[in-house]
Amino acid sequence: MTASRLLDEIAGVGRDRARGGYSRHAFDKVEGELRTWFAERAGRLGLDVDTDRNGNLWAWWGTPGPDAVVTGSHLDSVPGGGAFDGPLGVVSALDAVESLQGKGFVPAKPFAVVVFVEEEGGRFGVPCLGSRLMTGSLDADKARGLRDPNGVTLAEAAVQAGFDPERFGADPDALARIGRFVELHVEQGRGLIDLGAPVAVGSTVIAHGRWRFSFSGQGNHAGATLIGDRHDPMLPAAAMVAAARRLAIATGDGRATVGRLVPVPGGTNAIASTVDLWLDARVPSGDRTRTLVGEITEAAKEAARAEGCLVAVTEESYSDTVTFDSGLRDELNARLGGVPELPTGAGHDAAILAAHVPAAMLYVRNPTGVSHSPEEFAEVDDVDHGGRALADVLEHLST
Ligand code: GLV
Ligand code: MN
Ligand code: MN
């Protein structure tokens, strides 16, 4: 079944009526449905499906073993996300296996399709949760204690979904089996539109991270409290959002975003007692990312002082700049007959794996240039083109 038809099969799963688009998160009911669908689809191709200690799904073509050629992506989404970010890489992987099988190809090396858990951090806040746990770059105790917006811990959610959170943690055996990893992904930007090309090879991922800013003040009555008597944490929060934009512009090429803000108690006629917000900051170099976050933190502290409020800042995740393996990139590019190489501002499981194994990415043109939004898109022809490119490089790598 083609990648587009496979995407159609899951088009009804996890639609978010309130936000639009899809909300598919780690260990929720929707993700469970997608896991079942994946296992069923992989099973029809004769792949053997198992789940590793961190809940990542593996579908093996032939006997699992070392030096495997591995491809795949993720099935979770941001809240109200698009249909392609993640699932496109998974369906293209299944499609590639089917087309290779169709022409009688048998891989000479172990071969697997993987689905990583919670790549977006949409529920528990830390992106690339499954690959970070597997590689040991996220401490298992810290992971188990992560909470979703309703206060449910990752450990509790895992138990509810039938997983054993005590098994979470570094999985050197699973990691050691990966020889080379290739992730296909919808492009999250305008690079391929501007170049007029359907497919690119990934070059770099810029440094990025997430920081929680907790502003606290005095909750009070919106009508009865004189302006001069207030310690309203929404004021420094708003000032920090504006400072983040101003300071990001000053870097020349950095990005700073506040996409999530939670006032407590959250009543129209109540001055908030606390406001938590999350800063997503990304600059091409790690040092410059940390400098930007430092400057934004100073602006937040200054604004909090001016309102008689406090602010606490916590780093929730951080990833340094990643340059994908140049040898593997060259191999892919030679096999594809010369395609553009593109940097990205988006994080990926492939970038987490890149610190341990040769990893590469293929991007498929997104005609809207929009991602993490329902407007994210890929034309059927480009999806087919990407699927053929993926099959081609997997055949080459596993011959
Ligand atoms: C993942 O898509 C990210 O970069 O936030
Ligand atoms: Mn994403
Ligand atoms: Mn993704």
Short mmCIF file of C-alpha atoms and ligand atoms in Angstrom, two decimals:
data_model
loop_
_atom_site.label_atom_id
_atom_site.label_comp_id
_atom_site.label_asym_id
_atom_site.label_seq_id
_atom_site.Cartn_x
_atom_site.Cartn_y
_atom_site.Cartn_z
CA MET A 1 0.00 0.00 0.00
CA THR A 2 1.42 3.42 -0.93
CA ALA A 3 2.53 5.86 1.75
CA SER A 4 -0.36 8.20 0.88
CA ARG A 5 -2.91 5.41 1.25
CA LEU A 6 -1.35 4.40 4.57
CA LEU A 7 -1.66 8.01 5.75
CA ASP A 8 -5.32 7.94 4.68
CA GLU A 9 -5.83 4.88 6.88
CA ILE A 10 -4.89 6.83 10.01
CA ALA A 11 -6.43 10.14 8.91
CA GLY A 12 -9.31 9.72 11.35
CA VAL A 13 -7.19 8.78 14.36
CA GLY A 14 -6.54 11.49 16.93
CA ARG A 15 -8.29 14.42 15.29
CA ASP A 16 -8.52 17.34 17.71
CA ARG A 17 -11.92 18.97 17.39
CA ALA A 18 -11.04 21.86 19.69
CA ARG A 19 -7.68 22.84 18.21
CA GLY A 20 -7.99 21.45 14.69
CA GLY A 21 -5.44 19.01 13.30
CA TYR A 22 -4.24 16.09 15.41
CA SER A 23 -3.39 15.53 19.06
CA ARG A 24 -1.59 12.20 19.40
CA HIS A 25 0.44 11.82 22.56
CA ALA A 26 2.56 9.27 24.38
CA PHE A 27 0.61 6.52 26.13
CA ASP A 28 -2.82 7.98 25.39
CA LYS A 29 -5.68 6.05 23.80
CA VAL A 30 -5.04 7.50 20.36
CA GLU A 31 -1.37 6.53 20.46
CA GLY A 32 -2.44 3.02 21.48
CA GLU A 33 -4.64 2.83 18.37
CA LEU A 34 -1.74 3.98 16.21
CA ARG A 35 0.57 1.38 17.76
CA THR A 36 -1.97 -1.35 17.01
CA TRP A 37 -2.36 -0.08 13.46
CA PHE A 38 1.42 -0.04 12.95
CA ALA A 39 1.85 -3.55 14.32
CA GLU A 40 -0.93 -4.82 12.10
CA ARG A 41 0.46 -3.14 8.97
CA ALA A 42 4.02 -4.29 9.69
CA GLY A 43 2.72 -7.80 10.40
CA ARG A 44 1.07 -7.92 6.97
CA LEU A 45 4.50 -7.30 5.46
CA GLY A 46 5.85 -10.25 7.41
CA LEU A 47 7.82 -8.04 9.82
CA ASP A 48 8.23 -9.17 13.44
CA VAL A 49 7.12 -6.42 15.80
CA ASP A 50 8.42 -5.95 19.30
CA THR A 51 8.53 -3.14 21.84
CA ASP A 52 11.75 -2.13 23.55
CA ARG A 53 12.08 -1.28 27.25
CA ASN A 54 11.18 2.38 26.58
CA GLY A 55 8.07 1.66 24.54
CA ASN A 56 9.65 2.28 21.11
CA LEU A 57 8.23 -0.08 18.47
CA TRP A 58 10.53 -2.13 16.23
CA ALA A 59 9.42 -4.07 13.16
CA TRP A 60 12.15 -6.42 11.94
CA TRP A 61 12.49 -7.64 8.39
CA GLY A 62 14.43 -10.84 8.99
CA THR A 63 16.38 -11.65 12.12
CA PRO A 64 17.23 -8.77 14.48
CA GLY A 65 20.95 -8.25 14.78
CA PRO A 66 23.88 -5.86 14.81
CA ASP A 67 24.78 -3.39 12.09
CA ALA A 68 21.11 -3.10 11.16
CA VAL A 69 19.79 -0.64 8.64
CA VAL A 70 17.03 1.17 10.52
CA THR A 71 14.46 3.64 9.28
CA GLY A 72 11.38 5.19 10.84
CA SER A 73 10.13 8.22 12.71
CA HIS A 74 7.29 8.89 15.17
CA LEU A 75 3.49 8.79 15.26
CA ASP A 76 2.83 11.36 18.01
CA SER A 77 2.08 15.00 17.27
CA VAL A 78 2.23 18.41 18.85
CA PRO A 79 -1.13 19.52 20.28
CA GLY A 80 -3.23 20.33 17.22
CA GLY A 81 -0.48 19.29 14.81
CA GLY A 82 -0.45 18.28 11.18
CA ALA A 83 -0.85 14.88 9.57
CA PHE A 84 2.70 14.52 8.22
CA ASP A 85 5.24 15.39 10.93
CA GLY A 86 6.25 11.91 12.07
CA PRO A 87 3.69 9.68 10.35
CA LEU A 88 5.14 10.47 6.89
CA GLY A 89 8.43 8.83 7.90
CA VAL A 90 6.65 5.78 9.30
CA VAL A 91 4.35 5.18 6.33
CA SER A 92 7.18 5.84 3.87
CA ALA A 93 9.26 3.22 5.70
CA LEU A 94 6.46 0.63 5.42
CA ASP A 95 5.93 1.57 1.78
CA ALA A 96 9.67 1.22 1.10
CA VAL A 97 9.71 -2.28 2.62
CA GLU A 98 6.72 -3.29 0.51
CA SER A 99 8.23 -1.99 -2.70
CA LEU A 100 11.59 -3.66 -2.00
CA GLN A 101 9.80 -6.93 -1.23
CA GLY A 102 7.79 -6.49 -4.43
CA LYS A 103 10.92 -6.53 -6.52
CA GLY A 104 12.28 -9.58 -4.73
CA PHE A 105 14.93 -7.74 -2.75
CA VAL A 106 16.17 -9.43 0.41
CA PRO A 107 18.33 -7.28 2.73
CA ALA A 108 21.80 -8.63 3.34
CA LYS A 109 21.82 -6.99 6.77
CA PRO A 110 19.34 -6.85 9.63
CA PHE A 111 16.67 -4.31 8.76
CA ALA A 112 14.10 -2.60 10.96
CA VAL A 113 11.40 0.06 10.95
CA VAL A 114 11.22 1.92 14.25
CA VAL A 115 8.56 4.17 15.79
CA PHE A 116 9.92 6.34 18.59
CA VAL A 117 7.75 7.40 21.55
CA GLU A 118 6.83 11.06 22.20
CA GLU A 119 9.14 12.76 19.71
CA GLU A 120 7.33 16.06 20.14
CA GLY A 121 7.25 16.17 23.91
CA GLY A 122 3.64 17.19 23.38
CA ARG A 123 2.42 15.52 26.55
CA PHE A 124 5.38 15.29 28.94
CA GLY A 125 7.41 18.28 27.73
CA VAL A 126 10.67 16.56 26.79
CA PRO A 127 11.02 16.00 23.04
CA CYS A 128 12.54 12.81 21.59
CA LEU A 129 11.67 11.02 24.82
CA GLY A 130 11.99 7.49 23.40
CA SER A 131 15.32 8.07 21.68
CA ARG A 132 16.74 10.09 24.61
CA LEU A 133 15.83 7.28 27.01
CA MET A 134 17.25 4.62 24.72
CA THR A 135 20.56 6.46 24.27
CA GLY A 136 20.78 7.26 27.98
CA SER A 137 20.77 11.03 27.40
CA LEU A 138 17.66 11.34 29.60
CA ASP A 139 17.79 9.95 33.12
CA ALA A 140 15.07 7.32 33.69
CA ASP A 141 14.10 8.65 37.14
CA LYS A 142 13.73 12.14 35.77
CA ALA A 143 11.63 10.79 32.89
CA ARG A 144 9.35 8.76 35.15
CA GLY A 145 8.56 11.89 37.17
CA LEU A 146 7.68 14.11 34.18
CA ARG A 147 4.08 15.33 34.42
CA ASP A 148 1.52 16.06 31.72
CA PRO A 149 -0.72 19.16 31.92
CA ASN A 150 -3.19 17.20 34.09
CA GLY A 151 -0.51 16.22 36.60
CA VAL A 152 -0.29 12.60 35.46
CA THR A 153 3.30 11.34 35.61
CA LEU A 154 4.94 9.53 32.74
CA ALA A 155 5.22 6.49 35.01
CA GLU A 156 1.48 6.55 35.74
CA ALA A 157 0.57 7.03 32.08
CA ALA A 158 2.88 4.18 31.08
CA VAL A 159 1.27 1.83 33.61
CA GLN A 160 -2.21 2.83 32.40
CA ALA A 161 -1.13 2.01 28.84
CA GLY A 162 0.24 -1.39 29.87
CA PHE A 163 3.98 -0.56 29.98
CA ASP A 164 6.39 -1.10 32.85
CA PRO A 165 8.07 2.25 33.64
CA GLU A 166 10.62 0.51 35.86
CA ARG A 167 12.18 -0.81 32.66
CA PHE A 168 12.65 2.70 31.20
CA GLY A 169 16.27 3.71 30.73
CA ALA A 170 19.39 3.39 28.64
CA ASP A 171 19.09 0.45 26.25
CA PRO A 172 22.60 -0.24 24.97
CA ASP A 173 21.47 -3.49 23.32
CA ALA A 174 18.83 -1.75 21.20
CA LEU A 175 21.25 1.05 20.38
CA ALA A 176 24.05 -1.36 19.49
CA ARG A 177 21.90 -3.06 16.88
CA ILE A 178 21.58 0.14 14.84
CA GLY A 179 24.24 0.27 12.14
CA ARG A 180 22.84 3.23 10.26
CA PHE A 181 19.63 5.21 10.70
CA VAL A 182 17.71 7.11 8.05
CA GLU A 183 14.60 9.15 8.93
CA LEU A 184 12.35 10.58 6.25
CA HIS A 185 10.41 13.67 7.34
CA VAL A 186 8.17 16.32 5.88
CA GLU A 187 10.16 19.53 5.49
CA GLN A 188 9.33 22.10 8.16
CA GLY A 189 10.14 25.21 6.22
CA ARG A 190 10.44 26.69 2.75
CA GLY A 191 13.80 25.28 1.66
CA LEU A 192 12.51 22.87 -0.96
CA ILE A 193 9.83 25.28 -2.20
CA ASP A 194 12.50 27.88 -2.88
CA LEU A 195 14.79 25.34 -4.54
CA GLY A 196 11.98 23.82 -6.63
CA ALA A 197 13.00 20.30 -5.55
CA PRO A 198 10.90 17.49 -4.06
CA VAL A 199 13.50 15.88 -1.77
CA ALA A 200 16.59 16.93 0.19
CA VAL A 201 19.18 15.34 2.45
CA GLY A 202 19.53 16.87 5.93
CA SER A 203 22.79 18.60 6.83
CA THR A 204 22.48 20.10 10.33
CA VAL A 205 20.00 20.65 13.17
CA ILE A 206 20.46 23.86 15.11
CA ALA A 207 20.93 23.90 18.89
CA HIS A 208 17.63 24.13 20.73
CA GLY A 209 16.00 23.67 24.09
CA ARG A 210 13.02 24.33 26.33
CA TRP A 211 13.00 26.39 29.50
CA ARG A 212 10.15 26.78 31.97
CA PHE A 213 9.67 30.24 33.48
CA SER A 214 7.48 30.25 36.62
CA PHE A 215 6.39 33.74 37.61
CA SER A 216 4.71 34.10 41.00
CA GLY A 217 2.88 37.08 42.46
CA GLN A 218 -0.27 37.73 44.44
CA GLY A 219 -3.59 36.28 43.27
CA ASN A 220 -6.40 38.77 43.89
CA HIS A 221 -9.69 40.28 42.75
CA ALA A 222 -9.71 41.89 39.28
CA GLY A 223 -12.13 44.63 40.33
CA ALA A 224 -11.33 45.30 43.95
CA THR A 225 -7.52 45.46 43.71
CA LEU A 226 -6.13 48.90 42.81
CA ILE A 227 -3.53 48.82 40.05
CA GLY A 228 -0.89 50.18 42.41
CA ASP A 229 -1.50 47.35 44.88
CA ARG A 230 -0.90 44.52 42.43
CA HIS A 231 1.83 41.94 42.02
CA ASP A 232 0.49 40.46 38.81
CA PRO A 233 2.77 37.76 37.33
CA MET A 234 1.11 38.21 33.94
CA LEU A 235 2.97 41.52 33.57
CA PRO A 236 6.52 40.15 33.73
CA ALA A 237 5.36 37.16 31.69
CA ALA A 238 4.15 39.50 28.94
CA ALA A 239 7.35 41.55 29.15
CA MET A 240 9.41 38.39 28.85
CA VAL A 241 7.52 37.29 25.71
CA ALA A 242 8.24 40.65 24.09
CA ALA A 243 11.89 40.54 25.24
CA ALA A 244 12.31 37.06 23.78
CA ARG A 245 11.31 38.35 20.35
CA ARG A 246 13.50 41.45 20.62
CA LEU A 247 16.55 39.51 21.81
CA ALA A 248 16.09 36.76 19.21
CA ILE A 249 15.99 39.38 16.45
CA ALA A 250 19.24 40.81 17.82
CA THR A 251 21.01 37.45 17.28
CA GLY A 252 20.40 37.74 13.53
CA ASP A 253 19.52 34.08 13.03
CA GLY A 254 18.04 32.88 16.34
CA ARG A 255 14.46 31.97 17.17
CA ALA A 256 12.62 32.32 20.47
CA THR A 257 9.05 31.24 20.97
CA VAL A 258 6.53 31.19 23.80
CA GLY A 259 3.76 28.91 22.59
CA ARG A 260 2.41 27.80 25.94
CA LEU A 261 1.43 29.88 28.94
CA VAL A 262 -0.58 28.72 31.97
CA PRO A 263 -1.99 31.27 34.43
CA VAL A 264 -3.29 29.95 37.77
CA PRO A 265 -6.12 30.07 38.66
CA GLY A 266 -6.98 31.17 35.11
CA GLY A 267 -10.13 33.19 35.79
CA THR A 268 -11.15 36.24 33.75
CA ASN A 269 -11.87 38.21 36.92
CA ALA A 270 -8.89 36.99 38.94
CA ILE A 271 -5.35 38.38 38.96
CA ALA A 272 -3.19 35.29 38.49
CA SER A 273 -1.14 34.06 41.43
CA THR A 274 1.31 32.28 39.13
CA VAL A 275 2.02 32.21 35.42
CA ASP A 276 4.10 29.41 33.96
CA LEU A 277 5.34 29.73 30.42
CA TRP A 278 7.70 27.75 28.26
CA LEU A 279 10.47 29.28 26.16
CA ASP A 280 11.63 27.38 23.08
CA ALA A 281 14.94 28.92 21.98
CA ARG A 282 17.11 27.94 19.01
CA VAL A 283 20.26 29.51 17.58
CA PRO A 284 22.70 27.76 15.20
CA SER A 285 25.39 27.41 17.87
CA GLY A 286 24.97 26.00 21.36
CA ASP A 287 26.92 28.85 22.99
CA ARG A 288 24.79 31.45 21.30
CA THR A 289 21.61 29.59 22.29
CA ARG A 290 22.71 29.70 25.92
CA THR A 291 23.64 33.38 25.62
CA LEU A 292 20.19 34.18 24.22
CA VAL A 293 18.46 32.25 27.01
CA GLY A 294 20.63 34.07 29.57
CA GLU A 295 19.60 37.43 28.15
CA ILE A 296 15.93 36.50 28.13
CA THR A 297 16.26 35.27 31.73
CA GLU A 298 17.77 38.61 32.78
CA ALA A 299 14.89 40.46 31.09
CA ALA A 300 12.39 38.18 32.88
CA LYS A 301 14.04 38.80 36.28
CA GLU A 302 14.08 42.54 35.72
CA ALA A 303 10.39 42.57 34.75
CA ALA A 304 9.48 40.37 37.74
CA ARG A 305 11.32 42.73 40.13
CA ALA A 306 9.50 45.75 38.70
CA GLU A 307 6.14 44.12 39.52
CA GLY A 308 7.16 42.77 42.93
CA CYS A 309 7.02 39.20 41.60
CA LEU A 310 9.46 36.28 41.56
CA VAL A 311 10.59 34.12 38.67
CA ALA A 312 12.18 30.65 38.67
CA VAL A 313 13.73 29.22 35.51
CA THR A 314 14.19 25.49 34.82
CA GLU A 315 15.84 23.90 31.81
CA GLU A 316 13.58 21.05 30.69
CA SER A 317 15.57 19.87 27.66
CA TYR A 318 18.54 20.90 25.57
CA SER A 319 20.14 19.62 22.36
CA ASP A 320 23.37 20.97 20.95
CA THR A 321 23.91 21.57 17.25
CA VAL A 322 24.05 18.34 15.24
CA THR A 323 25.83 17.80 11.94
CA PHE A 324 24.67 14.59 10.31
CA ASP A 325 27.35 12.04 9.37
CA SER A 326 29.08 13.37 6.27
CA GLY A 327 29.91 9.92 4.89
CA LEU A 328 26.31 8.77 5.08
CA ARG A 329 25.09 12.06 3.64
CA ASP A 330 27.44 11.68 0.69
CA GLU A 331 26.30 8.09 0.16
CA LEU A 332 22.65 9.13 0.15
CA ASN A 333 23.31 12.03 -2.12
CA ALA A 334 25.29 9.96 -4.59
CA ARG A 335 22.56 7.33 -4.62
CA LEU A 336 19.88 9.98 -5.24
CA GLY A 337 21.84 11.57 -8.06
CA GLY A 338 22.56 14.85 -6.30
CA VAL A 339 19.79 16.49 -4.26
CA PRO A 340 19.93 19.65 -2.15
CA GLU A 341 21.30 19.48 1.40
CA LEU A 342 19.29 21.47 3.92
CA PRO A 343 19.86 22.60 7.49
CA THR A 344 16.83 22.63 9.79
CA GLY A 345 15.60 24.38 12.89
CA ALA A 346 13.49 21.35 13.85
CA GLY A 347 14.63 18.59 16.20
CA HIS A 348 14.42 14.90 15.31
CA ASP A 349 15.12 11.47 16.79
CA ALA A 350 17.74 11.08 14.05
CA ALA A 351 19.60 14.01 15.60
CA ILE A 352 19.57 12.32 19.02
CA LEU A 353 20.86 9.09 17.47
CA ALA A 354 23.52 10.99 15.51
CA ALA A 355 25.70 11.24 18.63
CA HIS A 356 25.92 7.41 18.66
CA VAL A 357 25.48 6.04 15.14
CA PRO A 358 25.69 7.38 11.59
CA ALA A 359 22.28 8.96 11.04
CA ALA A 360 20.75 10.85 8.14
CA MET A 361 17.55 12.56 7.15
CA LEU A 362 15.55 12.91 3.96
CA TYR A 363 13.11 15.82 3.72
CA VAL A 364 10.04 15.89 1.50
CA ARG A 365 8.78 19.22 0.15
CA ASN A 366 5.98 20.88 2.09
CA PRO A 367 4.14 23.28 -0.26
CA THR A 368 2.75 25.37 2.59
CA GLY A 369 6.12 25.70 4.34
CA VAL A 370 4.06 25.39 7.56
CA SER A 371 4.49 22.75 10.26
CA HIS A 372 3.28 22.04 13.81
CA SER A 373 -0.05 23.24 12.46
CA PRO A 374 -2.92 21.65 10.54
CA GLU A 375 -1.70 23.46 7.39
CA GLU A 376 1.37 21.21 7.16
CA PHE A 377 1.15 19.35 3.84
CA ALA A 378 2.86 17.23 1.19
CA GLU A 379 1.57 16.54 -2.33
CA VAL A 380 0.96 12.89 -3.27
CA ASP A 381 3.59 13.10 -6.03
CA ASP A 382 6.19 14.36 -3.56
CA VAL A 383 5.25 11.72 -1.01
CA ASP A 384 5.74 9.10 -3.73
CA HIS A 385 9.03 10.69 -4.73
CA GLY A 386 10.21 10.64 -1.11
CA GLY A 387 9.10 7.02 -0.70
CA ARG A 388 11.08 5.98 -3.78
CA ALA A 389 14.14 7.89 -2.56
CA LEU A 390 13.90 6.19 0.83
CA ALA A 391 13.50 2.72 -0.74
CA ASP A 392 16.46 3.46 -2.97
CA VAL A 393 18.83 4.43 -0.17
CA LEU A 394 17.65 1.58 2.09
CA GLU A 395 18.27 -0.90 -0.69
CA HIS A 396 21.75 0.53 -1.18
CA LEU A 397 22.56 0.53 2.56
CA SER A 398 21.30 -3.01 3.15
CA THR A 399 22.87 -4.64 0.11
C1 GLV B 1 10.19 18.96 16.87
O1 GLV B 1 9.55 18.91 15.84
C2 GLV B 1 10.76 20.22 17.29
O2 GLV B 1 11.78 20.61 16.75
O3 GLV B 1 10.16 20.87 18.12
MN MN B 2 7.58 18.12 15.06
MN MN B 3 8.87 15.07 13.63
#
